Amino acid sequence: MINPAKSTADLDLSYLKEMSGDSAEFMIEMLDTLVEQIPVYLEDLQRAVDAKDWKAASEFAHKVRPTFYYVGREDIRDYVQVIEHNAKEELNVPAIPGALAEIKQELNIILMQVAKSKAALEAQL
């Protein structure tokens, strides 16, 4: 489930810091890549869900899932994991479109959080 407290907090970039050796430049590049990739991955997932192609939906969910971890949104990652599992096993598939809609709605908040984090990193340069 989506954690409302995470929606209002700053992103936890500790994983990116560790992965980058605390390089602001690298972290900015990663955030830029995430901003480009996440909407594309979610649209791919949406098309698969709309087509009721559960195998593809599971694969697209698997592809997008880790990107949320990189920015400290484990709540979204875990929610995507439920979609991935349910699509793969074809369990409770009628709930998948609603869950995906919630994630896509939260994406706007995440993109604002990323922009704020990126601005803070750019100020360090």
mmCIF file of C-alpha atoms in Angstrom:
data_model
loop_
_atom_site.group_PDB
_atom_site.id
_atom_site.type_symbol
_atom_site.label_atom_id
_atom_site.label_comp_id
_atom_site.label_asym_id
_atom_site.label_seq_id
_atom_site.Cartn_x
_atom_site.Cartn_y
_atom_site.Cartn_z
ATOM 1 C CA MET A 1 0.000 0.000 0.000
ATOM 2 C CA ILE A 2 1.122 3.557 -0.599
ATOM 3 C CA ASN A 3 2.435 5.224 2.550
ATOM 4 C CA PRO A 4 0.994 8.764 2.838
ATOM 5 C CA ALA A 5 3.888 9.804 5.091
ATOM 6 C CA LYS A 6 6.329 8.964 2.287
ATOM 7 C CA SER A 7 4.290 11.133 -0.092
ATOM 8 C CA THR A 8 4.923 14.236 1.981
ATOM 9 C CA ALA A 9 8.507 13.548 3.102
ATOM 10 C CA ASP A 10 11.720 14.218 1.232
ATOM 11 C CA LEU A 11 13.090 11.260 -0.682
ATOM 12 C CA ASP A 12 15.571 8.993 1.053
ATOM 13 C CA LEU A 13 18.525 8.973 -1.313
ATOM 14 C CA SER A 14 20.788 6.933 0.977
ATOM 15 C CA TYR A 15 20.910 4.016 -1.485
ATOM 16 C CA LEU A 16 21.930 6.357 -4.322
ATOM 17 C CA LYS A 17 24.507 8.013 -2.075
ATOM 18 C CA GLU A 18 26.024 4.653 -1.210
ATOM 19 C CA MET A 19 25.913 3.452 -4.823
ATOM 20 C CA SER A 20 27.512 6.659 -6.134
ATOM 21 C CA GLY A 21 30.110 7.140 -3.433
ATOM 22 C CA ASP A 22 28.200 10.321 -2.497
ATOM 23 C CA SER A 23 28.807 11.839 -5.944
ATOM 24 C CA ALA A 24 26.226 14.572 -6.509
ATOM 25 C CA GLU A 25 26.862 14.471 -10.269
ATOM 26 C CA PHE A 26 26.176 10.742 -10.473
ATOM 27 C CA MET A 27 23.090 11.037 -8.284
ATOM 28 C CA ILE A 28 21.722 13.812 -10.519
ATOM 29 C CA GLU A 29 22.295 11.628 -13.594
ATOM 30 C CA MET A 30 20.469 8.738 -11.912
ATOM 31 C CA LEU A 31 17.545 10.978 -10.946
ATOM 32 C CA ASP A 32 17.328 12.292 -14.515
ATOM 33 C CA THR A 33 17.277 8.726 -15.821
ATOM 34 C CA LEU A 34 14.553 7.758 -13.355
ATOM 35 C CA VAL A 35 12.418 10.742 -14.368
ATOM 36 C CA GLU A 36 12.703 9.593 -17.987
ATOM 37 C CA GLN A 37 12.239 5.863 -17.373
ATOM 38 C CA ILE A 38 9.526 5.531 -14.749
ATOM 39 C CA PRO A 39 6.710 7.093 -16.833
ATOM 40 C CA VAL A 40 7.691 4.967 -19.847
ATOM 41 C CA TYR A 41 7.774 1.775 -17.772
ATOM 42 C CA LEU A 42 4.409 2.589 -16.213
ATOM 43 C CA GLU A 43 2.863 3.252 -19.622
ATOM 44 C CA ASP A 44 4.195 -0.102 -20.853
ATOM 45 C CA LEU A 45 2.666 -1.688 -17.772
ATOM 46 C CA GLN A 46 -0.620 0.151 -18.400
ATOM 47 C CA ARG A 47 -0.803 -1.142 -21.983
ATOM 48 C CA ALA A 48 -0.202 -4.713 -20.806
ATOM 49 C CA VAL A 49 -2.869 -4.385 -18.089
ATOM 50 C CA ASP A 50 -5.337 -2.855 -20.558
ATOM 51 C CA ALA A 51 -4.702 -5.795 -22.906
ATOM 52 C CA LYS A 52 -5.028 -8.223 -19.984
ATOM 53 C CA ASP A 53 -1.630 -9.586 -20.968
ATOM 54 C CA TRP A 54 -0.696 -10.702 -17.466
ATOM 55 C CA LYS A 55 2.654 -12.219 -18.460
ATOM 56 C CA ALA A 56 3.775 -8.899 -19.989
ATOM 57 C CA ALA A 57 2.270 -6.963 -17.067
ATOM 58 C CA SER A 58 4.312 -9.047 -14.655
ATOM 59 C CA GLU A 59 7.461 -8.444 -16.693
ATOM 60 C CA PHE A 60 6.917 -4.678 -16.906
ATOM 61 C CA ALA A 61 6.148 -4.492 -13.181
ATOM 62 C CA HIS A 62 9.365 -6.394 -12.501
ATOM 63 C CA LYS A 63 11.266 -3.911 -14.666
ATOM 64 C CA VAL A 64 9.934 -0.777 -12.940
ATOM 65 C CA ARG A 65 9.963 -2.090 -9.361
ATOM 66 C CA PRO A 66 13.610 -1.373 -8.412
ATOM 67 C CA THR A 67 13.507 2.218 -9.642
ATOM 68 C CA PHE A 68 11.345 3.175 -6.674
ATOM 69 C CA TYR A 69 13.853 1.665 -4.249
ATOM 70 C CA TYR A 70 16.604 3.908 -5.595
ATOM 71 C CA VAL A 71 14.719 6.968 -4.355
ATOM 72 C CA GLY A 72 13.624 5.492 -1.029
ATOM 73 C CA ARG A 73 10.036 4.739 -2.008
ATOM 74 C CA GLU A 74 9.977 1.145 -0.800
ATOM 75 C CA ASP A 75 6.224 1.492 -0.290
ATOM 76 C CA ILE A 76 5.714 1.907 -4.041
ATOM 77 C CA ARG A 77 8.271 -0.793 -4.838
ATOM 78 C CA ASP A 78 6.403 -3.223 -2.592
ATOM 79 C CA TYR A 79 3.062 -2.248 -4.130
ATOM 80 C CA VAL A 80 4.476 -2.848 -7.630
ATOM 81 C CA GLN A 81 5.776 -6.196 -6.396
ATOM 82 C CA VAL A 82 2.210 -7.187 -5.467
ATOM 83 C CA ILE A 83 1.088 -6.247 -8.995
ATOM 84 C CA GLU A 84 3.984 -8.250 -10.430
ATOM 85 C CA HIS A 85 3.146 -11.316 -8.348
ATOM 86 C CA ASN A 86 -0.599 -11.130 -8.949
ATOM 87 C CA ALA A 87 -0.158 -10.670 -12.695
ATOM 88 C CA LYS A 88 2.341 -13.525 -12.900
ATOM 89 C CA GLU A 89 0.120 -15.888 -10.914
ATOM 90 C CA GLU A 90 -3.113 -14.389 -12.327
ATOM 91 C CA LEU A 91 -4.382 -13.754 -8.810
ATOM 92 C CA ASN A 92 -6.883 -10.995 -8.023
ATOM 93 C CA VAL A 93 -6.324 -9.492 -11.479
ATOM 94 C CA PRO A 94 -9.459 -7.299 -11.273
ATOM 95 C CA ALA A 95 -7.629 -5.253 -8.578
ATOM 96 C CA ILE A 96 -4.537 -4.645 -10.719
ATOM 97 C CA PRO A 97 -5.890 -1.700 -12.780
ATOM 98 C CA GLY A 98 -6.886 0.179 -9.614
ATOM 99 C CA ALA A 99 -3.543 -0.473 -7.968
ATOM 100 C CA LEU A 100 -1.735 0.746 -11.068
ATOM 101 C CA ALA A 101 -3.906 3.880 -11.148
ATOM 102 C CA GLU A 102 -2.883 4.623 -7.535
ATOM 103 C CA ILE A 103 0.789 4.248 -8.434
ATOM 104 C CA LYS A 104 0.432 6.498 -11.476
ATOM 105 C CA GLN A 105 -1.283 9.125 -9.333
ATOM 106 C CA GLU A 106 1.556 8.916 -6.804
ATOM 107 C CA LEU A 107 4.051 9.307 -9.651
ATOM 108 C CA ASN A 108 3.277 13.029 -9.849
ATOM 109 C CA ILE A 109 4.273 13.389 -6.193
ATOM 110 C CA ILE A 110 7.414 11.317 -6.723
ATOM 111 C CA LEU A 111 8.452 13.460 -9.684
ATOM 112 C CA MET A 112 8.068 16.594 -7.538
ATOM 113 C CA GLN A 113 10.121 14.914 -4.795
ATOM 114 C CA VAL A 114 12.810 14.034 -7.334
ATOM 115 C CA ALA A 115 12.913 17.628 -8.625
ATOM 116 C CA LYS A 116 13.356 18.906 -5.055
ATOM 117 C CA SER A 117 16.121 16.383 -4.341
ATOM 118 C CA LYS A 118 17.844 17.194 -7.631
ATOM 119 C CA ALA A 119 17.791 20.919 -6.854
ATOM 120 C CA ALA A 120 19.391 20.238 -3.473
ATOM 121 C CA LEU A 121 22.104 18.130 -5.124
ATOM 122 C CA GLU A 122 22.753 20.787 -7.768
ATOM 123 C CA ALA A 123 23.225 23.334 -4.975
ATOM 124 C CA GLN A 124 26.113 21.170 -3.700
ATOM 125 C CA LEU A 125 28.022 21.447 -6.975
#
